[in-house]
Amino acid sequence: MSDIVADSWRRSLAAHGRREDAVVTSILDKGELCDYRTGHPLAPVMPVIDQLLVEPARDAGILVAVGDASSRLLWLGGDSSVRRRAESMAFLEGADWSESSVGTSAPGTALAAGSAVQIRGAEHFSPLVEAFSCTAMPIRDPRTGEAIGVVDITGGEQAVAGHALPWLRATVAAAEERLRGLAPQGVQQAQRAVRPGSPLGAVLAVTGRDQGVLRSRGRDLNLSVRHSEILVLLAGHPRGLTAEELAERLYAQPVPPVTLRAELVRLRKVLDAAGVGVTLRSRPYRVEGLEVDSMTALALLERGSHRQALGAYGGQLLPRSEAPAITELRDELSATLREAVVGSAAVDVVLHYLRLPEAADDAEAWRTALRLLPPRSPKRAAVVAHLERLAG
């Protein structure tokens, strides 16, 4: 193991504790991804990367990924069969592949180390990624030297073969030369459009929590139940909600308009004072710059990424909340997750689900785990004992 990889493992252990906890939990929806890519400084050089790397990769058993400076994957191309396999580990457009998300991997580690890296199979921190190897390299603004993204090739052994790194270096050099030819302010303007205040840094954790925690730029901001409810509802309606629509979703009984307006004023002050890059707009009310773990979990379930969905899901959505729309969302997410997990036929997924408090009395899920476990598995005894307690 190289020094770069060893250093990355130390960072990953500090961030995650267990390898199994390193899973993708943040994926942009299609609308956010489209808007973000359009204004990204790498958008003008994608034709160069397509010609030199993506097109040849289609017949080489390799998947090509281009990410931003935070290792969020923005473009994927190359071999379609590899792409389908990679979806099982949430290697998807819009997914966060930084070390803080999945631990040691070529895209995130290349940016963390500031250099080209190659990660082979079991050198990956997350067990989900061990079937792949990858090579990645930062791509920089030639005028400032600042990393503005990363280019990665992922696949089998061919992704770290002798030709892989020179091929990648040549592509990055050509892309950087193209950047050099842009209008003098072109890259800097694009960077300003997607840096501080962008929608890619703040995550609201509301599953398995009575009150939401807003995480951004290495800081945690604890929110009240009401403010958490408001942010969840607005994040789920990107086009916004009128005051009447929002009040109907928040309150079981009609309330004076001034009550909701006062709450929104307080929330805006909290967000502005914290400087977390989340903006509350009005007319209609909407929120910008925010991802919510419950929405990420649902998106992952829709893609069939059950393991990643469980990683994003910490438990029931704001269990203390009695807001009508939150109650509905809570029930929908719990039911969707349970149905997907129990029907997945993957014993590790079912066992992960059974660790959730909401699964404690789910006899069908426990019987499913017993059916899927190998006859000599040491885990069977605990499952049998739990089923006996439920039956008694």
Tab-separated table of C-alpha atoms in Angstrom:
chain	number	residue	atom	x	y	z
A	1	MET	CA	0.000	0.000	0.000
A	2	SER	CA	1.428	3.384	-1.017
A	3	ASP	CA	1.869	6.256	1.419
A	4	ILE	CA	-0.956	8.153	-0.329
A	5	VAL	CA	-3.343	5.244	0.152
A	6	ALA	CA	-2.233	4.659	3.757
A	7	ASP	CA	-2.793	8.331	4.596
A	8	SER	CA	-6.221	8.142	2.991
A	9	TRP	CA	-7.149	5.095	5.099
A	10	ARG	CA	-6.193	6.973	8.258
A	11	ARG	CA	-8.453	9.864	7.246
A	12	SER	CA	-11.216	7.441	6.330
A	13	LEU	CA	-11.038	5.600	9.645
A	14	ALA	CA	-11.192	8.901	11.498
A	15	ALA	CA	-14.256	9.946	9.484
A	16	HIS	CA	-16.189	6.667	9.439
A	17	GLY	CA	-14.885	4.352	12.150
A	18	ARG	CA	-16.084	1.235	10.329
A	19	ARG	CA	-15.564	0.394	6.664
A	20	GLU	CA	-19.209	-0.651	6.358
A	21	ASP	CA	-20.340	2.870	7.246
A	22	ALA	CA	-18.617	4.408	4.226
A	23	VAL	CA	-21.433	4.611	1.677
A	24	VAL	CA	-22.777	7.292	-0.626
A	25	THR	CA	-25.543	9.227	1.083
A	26	SER	CA	-25.675	12.386	-1.050
A	27	ILE	CA	-26.888	12.427	-4.658
A	28	LEU	CA	-28.180	15.459	-6.537
A	29	ASP	CA	-31.530	15.126	-8.245
A	30	LYS	CA	-31.671	15.518	-12.012
A	31	GLY	CA	-32.725	19.155	-11.935
A	32	GLU	CA	-29.967	20.244	-9.561
A	33	LEU	CA	-27.388	18.212	-11.461
A	34	CYS	CA	-28.357	19.714	-14.815
A	35	ASP	CA	-28.176	23.270	-13.501
A	36	TYR	CA	-24.876	22.649	-11.747
A	37	ARG	CA	-23.188	21.037	-14.752
A	38	THR	CA	-24.291	23.792	-17.086
A	39	GLY	CA	-22.450	26.428	-15.070
A	40	HIS	CA	-19.457	24.334	-14.049
A	41	PRO	CA	-15.993	25.429	-15.314
A	42	LEU	CA	-15.366	21.950	-16.745
A	43	ALA	CA	-18.433	22.034	-19.001
A	44	PRO	CA	-16.554	23.758	-21.878
A	45	VAL	CA	-13.809	21.105	-21.911
A	46	MET	CA	-16.058	18.046	-21.841
A	47	PRO	CA	-15.821	17.657	-25.658
A	48	VAL	CA	-12.049	17.261	-25.246
A	49	ILE	CA	-12.460	14.650	-22.503
A	50	ASP	CA	-15.145	12.856	-24.522
A	51	GLN	CA	-12.902	12.620	-27.577
A	52	LEU	CA	-9.705	11.557	-25.818
A	53	LEU	CA	-11.060	9.404	-22.997
A	54	VAL	CA	-14.785	8.675	-23.005
A	55	GLU	CA	-15.171	7.466	-26.579
A	56	PRO	CA	-12.133	5.114	-26.502
A	57	ALA	CA	-13.284	3.789	-23.119
A	58	ARG	CA	-16.521	2.444	-24.589
A	59	ASP	CA	-14.630	-0.493	-26.086
A	60	ALA	CA	-12.052	-0.834	-23.324
A	61	GLY	CA	-14.186	-2.039	-20.399
A	62	ILE	CA	-13.687	1.245	-18.582
A	63	LEU	CA	-16.034	3.814	-17.064
A	64	VAL	CA	-14.958	7.474	-17.149
A	65	ALA	CA	-16.099	9.909	-14.476
A	66	VAL	CA	-15.562	13.665	-14.260
A	67	GLY	CA	-16.218	15.271	-10.892
A	68	ASP	CA	-16.071	18.690	-9.286
A	69	ALA	CA	-13.535	19.966	-6.761
A	70	SER	CA	-15.448	18.207	-3.977
A	71	SER	CA	-15.401	14.877	-5.834
A	72	ARG	CA	-19.078	14.961	-6.736
A	73	LEU	CA	-19.497	13.027	-9.979
A	74	LEU	CA	-20.973	15.221	-12.700
A	75	TRP	CA	-20.462	13.263	-15.913
A	76	LEU	CA	-20.171	9.508	-16.530
A	77	GLY	CA	-19.410	7.753	-19.790
A	78	GLY	CA	-17.619	4.791	-21.305
A	79	ASP	CA	-18.453	1.099	-21.127
A	80	SER	CA	-22.177	0.631	-20.453
A	81	SER	CA	-21.773	-2.777	-18.776
A	82	VAL	CA	-19.272	-1.369	-16.279
A	83	ARG	CA	-21.634	1.514	-15.648
A	84	ARG	CA	-24.464	-0.867	-14.784
A	85	ARG	CA	-22.210	-2.774	-12.364
A	86	ALA	CA	-21.001	0.446	-10.768
A	87	GLU	CA	-24.566	1.550	-10.029
A	88	SER	CA	-24.688	-1.045	-7.236
A	89	MET	CA	-22.185	1.051	-5.265
A	90	ALA	CA	-23.921	4.340	-6.182
A	91	PHE	CA	-21.212	5.367	-8.651
A	92	LEU	CA	-23.731	7.673	-10.276
A	93	GLU	CA	-23.933	11.126	-11.789
A	94	GLY	CA	-24.610	13.547	-8.944
A	95	ALA	CA	-23.165	11.268	-6.224
A	96	ASP	CA	-20.660	12.450	-3.628
A	97	TRP	CA	-17.471	10.356	-3.931
A	98	SER	CA	-15.312	12.330	-1.533
A	99	GLU	CA	-13.345	10.605	1.233
A	100	SER	CA	-15.843	11.964	3.748
A	101	SER	CA	-18.535	10.002	1.893
A	102	VAL	CA	-16.977	6.688	0.789
A	103	GLY	CA	-13.475	6.778	2.207
A	104	THR	CA	-10.484	5.885	0.060
A	105	SER	CA	-11.311	5.922	-3.652
A	106	ALA	CA	-9.471	7.379	-6.609
A	107	PRO	CA	-11.675	10.469	-7.218
A	108	GLY	CA	-11.808	11.600	-3.600
A	109	THR	CA	-8.261	10.625	-2.708
A	110	ALA	CA	-6.766	12.301	-5.798
A	111	LEU	CA	-8.330	15.585	-4.718
A	112	ALA	CA	-7.398	15.103	-1.051
A	113	ALA	CA	-3.786	14.313	-1.967
A	114	GLY	CA	-3.598	16.836	-4.793
A	115	SER	CA	-2.036	14.311	-7.159
A	116	ALA	CA	-2.782	11.398	-9.443
A	117	VAL	CA	-3.566	8.144	-7.626
A	118	GLN	CA	-4.319	4.537	-8.444
A	119	ILE	CA	-6.496	2.446	-6.111
A	120	ARG	CA	-6.599	-1.302	-6.637
A	121	GLY	CA	-9.464	-3.503	-5.462
A	122	ALA	CA	-9.127	-4.076	-1.710
A	123	GLU	CA	-7.216	-0.796	-1.274
A	124	HIS	CA	-10.619	0.882	-1.341
A	125	PHE	CA	-11.906	1.694	2.131
A	126	SER	CA	-15.533	0.748	1.493
A	127	PRO	CA	-16.129	-3.004	0.997
A	128	LEU	CA	-18.709	-2.147	-1.662
A	129	VAL	CA	-15.952	-0.842	-3.968
A	130	GLU	CA	-13.484	-3.723	-3.685
A	131	ALA	CA	-14.569	-5.255	-6.986
A	132	PHE	CA	-13.256	-2.215	-8.881
A	133	SER	CA	-9.917	-0.551	-9.524
A	134	CYS	CA	-9.481	3.057	-10.559
A	135	THR	CA	-7.070	5.809	-11.533
A	136	ALA	CA	-7.832	9.500	-11.028
A	137	MET	CA	-6.125	12.859	-11.357
A	138	PRO	CA	-7.132	16.414	-10.407
A	139	ILE	CA	-7.762	18.885	-13.209
A	140	ARG	CA	-6.648	22.448	-12.466
A	141	ASP	CA	-7.298	25.985	-13.574
A	142	PRO	CA	-4.074	26.651	-15.520
A	143	ARG	CA	-4.017	30.284	-14.416
A	144	THR	CA	-4.317	29.733	-10.667
A	145	GLY	CA	-3.250	26.115	-10.207
A	146	GLU	CA	-6.409	25.509	-8.183
A	147	ALA	CA	-8.098	22.138	-8.559
A	148	ILE	CA	-11.512	22.602	-10.148
A	149	GLY	CA	-12.355	18.947	-10.642
A	150	VAL	CA	-11.146	15.397	-11.077
A	151	VAL	CA	-11.043	12.887	-13.940
A	152	ASP	CA	-11.323	9.190	-13.079
A	153	ILE	CA	-11.264	5.891	-14.920
A	154	THR	CA	-12.888	2.921	-13.195
A	155	GLY	CA	-13.164	-0.747	-14.101
A	156	GLY	CA	-11.229	-3.927	-13.630
A	157	GLU	CA	-7.469	-4.373	-13.752
A	158	GLN	CA	-7.297	-2.413	-17.016
A	159	ALA	CA	-8.197	0.753	-15.102
A	160	VAL	CA	-4.828	0.600	-13.309
A	161	ALA	CA	-2.786	-1.008	-16.106
A	162	GLY	CA	0.464	0.539	-17.301
A	163	HIS	CA	-1.186	2.663	-19.979
A	164	ALA	CA	-3.947	4.027	-17.708
A	165	LEU	CA	-2.072	6.834	-15.968
A	166	PRO	CA	-0.262	8.180	-19.078
A	167	TRP	CA	-3.597	8.129	-20.932
A	168	LEU	CA	-5.236	10.052	-18.115
A	169	ARG	CA	-2.363	12.561	-17.861
A	170	ALA	CA	-2.555	13.275	-21.595
A	171	THR	CA	-6.318	13.877	-21.388
A	172	VAL	CA	-6.021	16.191	-18.391
A	173	ALA	CA	-3.207	18.128	-20.063
A	174	ALA	CA	-5.328	18.643	-23.181
A	175	ALA	CA	-8.326	19.732	-21.081
A	176	GLU	CA	-6.201	22.204	-19.121
A	177	GLU	CA	-4.807	23.619	-22.358
A	178	ARG	CA	-8.370	24.139	-23.534
A	179	LEU	CA	-9.138	25.932	-20.266
A	180	ARG	CA	-6.125	28.158	-20.859
A	181	GLY	CA	-7.670	29.267	-24.134
A	182	LEU	CA	-10.947	30.375	-22.576
A	183	ALA	CA	-11.719	34.044	-22.035
A	184	PRO	CA	-9.569	35.338	-19.140
A	185	GLN	CA	-12.451	35.512	-16.678
A	186	GLY	CA	-14.322	32.452	-17.925
A	187	VAL	CA	-13.104	29.884	-15.427
A	188	GLN	CA	-13.142	32.240	-12.449
A	189	GLN	CA	-16.706	33.342	-13.186
A	190	ALA	CA	-17.860	29.748	-13.451
A	191	GLN	CA	-16.103	28.895	-10.202
A	192	ARG	CA	-17.796	31.752	-8.389
A	193	ALA	CA	-21.117	30.470	-9.671
A	194	VAL	CA	-20.689	27.110	-7.951
A	195	ARG	CA	-18.528	27.828	-4.919
A	196	PRO	CA	-19.647	29.452	-1.619
A	197	GLY	CA	-23.412	29.502	-1.400
A	198	SER	CA	-23.772	26.682	-3.924
A	199	PRO	CA	-26.263	23.872	-3.296
A	200	LEU	CA	-23.585	21.244	-2.796
A	201	GLY	CA	-22.360	21.550	0.764
A	202	ALA	CA	-25.292	21.602	3.219
A	203	VAL	CA	-27.004	18.373	4.252
A	204	LEU	CA	-29.961	18.245	6.621
A	205	ALA	CA	-30.069	15.064	8.709
A	206	VAL	CA	-33.629	14.366	9.834
A	207	THR	CA	-33.909	10.568	9.860
A	208	GLY	CA	-33.651	8.929	13.242
A	209	ARG	CA	-33.607	12.358	14.918
A	210	ASP	CA	-36.207	14.272	16.881
A	211	GLN	CA	-34.685	17.527	15.595
A	212	GLY	CA	-32.768	18.186	12.415
A	213	VAL	CA	-29.018	18.784	12.236
A	214	LEU	CA	-27.744	20.929	9.383
A	215	ARG	CA	-24.205	19.961	8.369
A	216	SER	CA	-22.144	22.298	6.236
A	217	ARG	CA	-18.473	23.178	5.859
A	218	GLY	CA	-17.435	20.995	8.755
A	219	ARG	CA	-19.972	22.434	11.198
A	220	ASP	CA	-23.224	21.166	12.711
A	221	LEU	CA	-26.213	23.428	13.315
A	222	ASN	CA	-28.988	22.049	15.545
A	223	LEU	CA	-32.460	23.138	14.463
A	224	SER	CA	-35.811	23.212	16.209
A	225	VAL	CA	-38.448	20.678	15.222
A	226	ARG	CA	-40.487	23.362	13.429
A	227	HIS	CA	-37.529	24.708	11.470
A	228	SER	CA	-36.581	21.158	10.527
A	229	GLU	CA	-40.102	20.515	9.277
A	230	ILE	CA	-40.106	23.680	7.171
A	231	LEU	CA	-36.797	22.860	5.511
A	232	VAL	CA	-37.838	19.283	4.729
A	233	LEU	CA	-41.059	20.447	3.091
A	234	LEU	CA	-39.443	23.245	1.080
A	235	ALA	CA	-36.594	20.994	-0.057
A	236	GLY	CA	-39.211	18.605	-1.411
A	237	HIS	CA	-40.814	21.383	-3.475
A	238	PRO	CA	-37.998	23.034	-5.484
A	239	ARG	CA	-40.434	25.407	-7.197
A	240	GLY	CA	-41.633	26.635	-3.833
A	241	LEU	CA	-44.792	26.762	-1.752
A	242	THR	CA	-47.112	29.645	-1.014
A	243	ALA	CA	-47.674	30.580	2.621
A	244	GLU	CA	-51.075	28.897	2.472
A	245	GLU	CA	-49.667	25.673	0.994
A	246	LEU	CA	-46.871	25.533	3.536
A	247	ALA	CA	-49.213	26.219	6.478
A	248	GLU	CA	-51.563	23.461	5.328
A	249	ARG	CA	-48.682	20.991	5.374
A	250	LEU	CA	-47.270	22.154	8.700
A	251	TYR	CA	-50.288	22.623	10.948
A	252	ALA	CA	-53.075	20.195	11.750
A	253	GLN	CA	-55.382	23.132	12.548
A	254	PRO	CA	-55.635	26.517	10.783
A	255	VAL	CA	-53.283	29.182	12.181
A	256	PRO	CA	-53.100	32.948	11.600
A	257	PRO	CA	-50.772	33.869	8.699
A	258	VAL	CA	-48.608	35.889	11.076
A	259	THR	CA	-47.669	32.702	12.957
A	260	LEU	CA	-46.052	31.129	9.913
A	261	ARG	CA	-44.428	34.366	8.752
A	262	ALA	CA	-42.829	34.855	12.173
A	263	GLU	CA	-41.448	31.304	12.081
A	264	LEU	CA	-39.986	31.847	8.618
A	265	VAL	CA	-38.361	35.116	9.692
A	266	ARG	CA	-36.729	33.320	12.627
A	267	LEU	CA	-35.534	30.497	10.386
A	268	ARG	CA	-34.025	32.919	7.864
A	269	LYS	CA	-32.133	34.680	10.665
A	270	VAL	CA	-30.798	31.355	11.960
A	271	LEU	CA	-29.572	30.326	8.507
A	272	ASP	CA	-28.036	33.698	7.694
A	273	ALA	CA	-26.259	33.952	11.040
A	274	ALA	CA	-24.829	30.434	10.740
A	275	GLY	CA	-23.413	31.038	7.255
A	276	VAL	CA	-24.140	27.498	6.100
A	277	GLY	CA	-24.789	28.375	2.467
A	278	VAL	CA	-28.532	27.703	2.674
A	279	THR	CA	-30.847	30.454	1.447
A	280	LEU	CA	-34.528	30.830	2.278
A	281	ARG	CA	-36.427	32.633	-0.496
A	282	SER	CA	-39.962	33.973	-0.583
A	283	ARG	CA	-42.796	34.535	-3.101
A	284	PRO	CA	-43.132	31.574	-3.145
A	285	TYR	CA	-41.193	30.197	-0.203
A	286	ARG	CA	-38.363	27.923	-1.269
A	287	VAL	CA	-34.952	26.831	-0.073
A	288	GLU	CA	-31.690	26.800	-2.038
A	289	GLY	CA	-28.445	25.022	-1.265
A	290	LEU	CA	-29.820	22.101	0.737
A	291	GLU	CA	-29.915	18.327	0.533
A	292	VAL	CA	-31.986	16.225	2.940
A	293	ASP	CA	-31.009	12.709	3.984
A	294	SER	CA	-34.583	11.426	3.743
A	295	MET	CA	-34.827	12.549	0.115
A	296	THR	CA	-31.445	11.001	-0.648
A	297	ALA	CA	-32.591	7.698	0.845
A	298	LEU	CA	-35.738	7.707	-1.302
A	299	ALA	CA	-33.739	8.513	-4.448
A	300	LEU	CA	-31.366	5.631	-3.718
A	301	LEU	CA	-34.280	3.249	-3.191
A	302	GLU	CA	-35.730	4.278	-6.543
A	303	ARG	CA	-32.402	3.370	-8.178
A	304	GLY	CA	-32.301	0.004	-6.425
A	305	SER	CA	-29.301	0.972	-4.273
A	306	HIS	CA	-30.631	-0.588	-1.080
A	307	ARG	CA	-27.352	-0.684	0.833
A	308	GLN	CA	-26.674	2.985	0.157
A	309	ALA	CA	-30.251	3.871	1.065
A	310	LEU	CA	-29.810	2.213	4.451
A	311	GLY	CA	-26.581	4.132	4.885
A	312	ALA	CA	-28.417	7.397	4.287
A	313	TYR	CA	-31.357	6.426	6.491
A	314	GLY	CA	-30.855	6.828	10.230
A	315	GLY	CA	-34.373	5.896	11.291
A	316	GLN	CA	-37.849	7.361	11.078
A	317	LEU	CA	-38.168	10.897	9.754
A	318	LEU	CA	-38.522	13.416	12.633
A	319	PRO	CA	-40.452	10.928	14.815
A	320	ARG	CA	-41.707	13.655	17.198
A	321	SER	CA	-43.220	15.722	14.409
A	322	GLU	CA	-46.986	15.859	14.109
A	323	ALA	CA	-47.039	18.043	10.997
A	324	PRO	CA	-49.477	16.383	8.548
A	325	ALA	CA	-47.103	16.370	5.573
A	326	ILE	CA	-44.150	15.166	7.657
A	327	THR	CA	-46.224	12.315	9.058
A	328	GLU	CA	-47.141	11.315	5.514
A	329	LEU	CA	-43.513	11.502	4.352
A	330	ARG	CA	-42.367	9.504	7.380
A	331	ASP	CA	-44.817	6.687	6.657
A	332	GLU	CA	-43.995	6.684	2.935
A	333	LEU	CA	-40.246	6.476	3.493
A	334	SER	CA	-40.493	3.774	6.158
A	335	ALA	CA	-42.850	1.654	4.060
A	336	THR	CA	-40.805	2.050	0.883
A	337	LEU	CA	-37.598	1.138	2.665
A	338	ARG	CA	-39.102	-1.889	4.353
A	339	GLU	CA	-40.645	-3.223	1.145
A	340	ALA	CA	-37.389	-2.813	-0.764
A	341	VAL	CA	-35.255	-4.411	1.936
A	342	VAL	CA	-37.473	-7.383	2.733
A	343	GLY	CA	-37.794	-8.140	-0.963
A	344	SER	CA	-34.103	-7.682	-1.758
A	345	ALA	CA	-33.011	-11.273	-0.963
A	346	ALA	CA	-29.688	-9.869	0.296
A	347	VAL	CA	-29.111	-11.064	3.844
A	348	ASP	CA	-26.657	-8.311	4.775
A	349	VAL	CA	-29.213	-5.688	3.723
A	350	VAL	CA	-31.970	-7.315	5.770
A	351	LEU	CA	-29.713	-7.621	8.826
A	352	HIS	CA	-28.779	-3.946	8.511
A	353	TYR	CA	-32.463	-3.043	8.417
A	354	LEU	CA	-33.167	-5.132	11.528
A	355	ARG	CA	-30.843	-2.897	13.544
A	356	LEU	CA	-33.321	-0.037	13.144
A	357	PRO	CA	-35.730	0.531	16.063
A	358	GLU	CA	-38.721	0.442	13.728
A	359	ALA	CA	-37.843	-3.142	12.736
A	360	ALA	CA	-37.836	-4.503	16.276
A	361	ASP	CA	-41.402	-5.850	16.065
A	362	ASP	CA	-41.403	-6.701	12.358
A	363	ALA	CA	-41.756	-10.463	12.559
A	364	GLU	CA	-41.867	-10.898	8.789
A	365	ALA	CA	-38.539	-9.116	8.350
A	366	TRP	CA	-36.938	-11.255	11.077
A	367	ARG	CA	-38.299	-14.422	9.452
A	368	THR	CA	-36.894	-13.241	6.128
A	369	ALA	CA	-33.462	-12.868	7.706
A	370	LEU	CA	-33.687	-16.382	9.148
A	371	ARG	CA	-34.635	-17.788	5.757
A	372	LEU	CA	-31.723	-16.044	4.026
A	373	LEU	CA	-29.016	-16.863	6.573
A	374	PRO	CA	-26.866	-19.929	5.798
A	375	PRO	CA	-27.698	-22.953	7.991
A	376	ARG	CA	-24.430	-22.707	9.929
A	377	SER	CA	-24.348	-18.948	10.308
A	378	PRO	CA	-23.606	-17.874	13.918
A	379	LYS	CA	-26.106	-15.053	13.438
A	380	ARG	CA	-29.056	-17.434	13.275
A	381	ALA	CA	-29.212	-17.916	17.050
A	382	ALA	CA	-29.845	-14.226	17.725
A	383	VAL	CA	-32.516	-14.088	15.034
A	384	VAL	CA	-34.267	-17.208	16.382
A	385	ALA	CA	-34.167	-15.799	19.917
A	386	HIS	CA	-35.696	-12.523	18.752
A	387	LEU	CA	-38.489	-14.338	16.903
A	388	GLU	CA	-39.230	-16.379	20.015
A	389	ARG	CA	-39.559	-13.173	22.059
A	390	LEU	CA	-41.958	-11.779	19.472
A	391	ALA	CA	-44.017	-14.956	19.535
A	392	GLY	CA	-44.130	-15.015	23.331
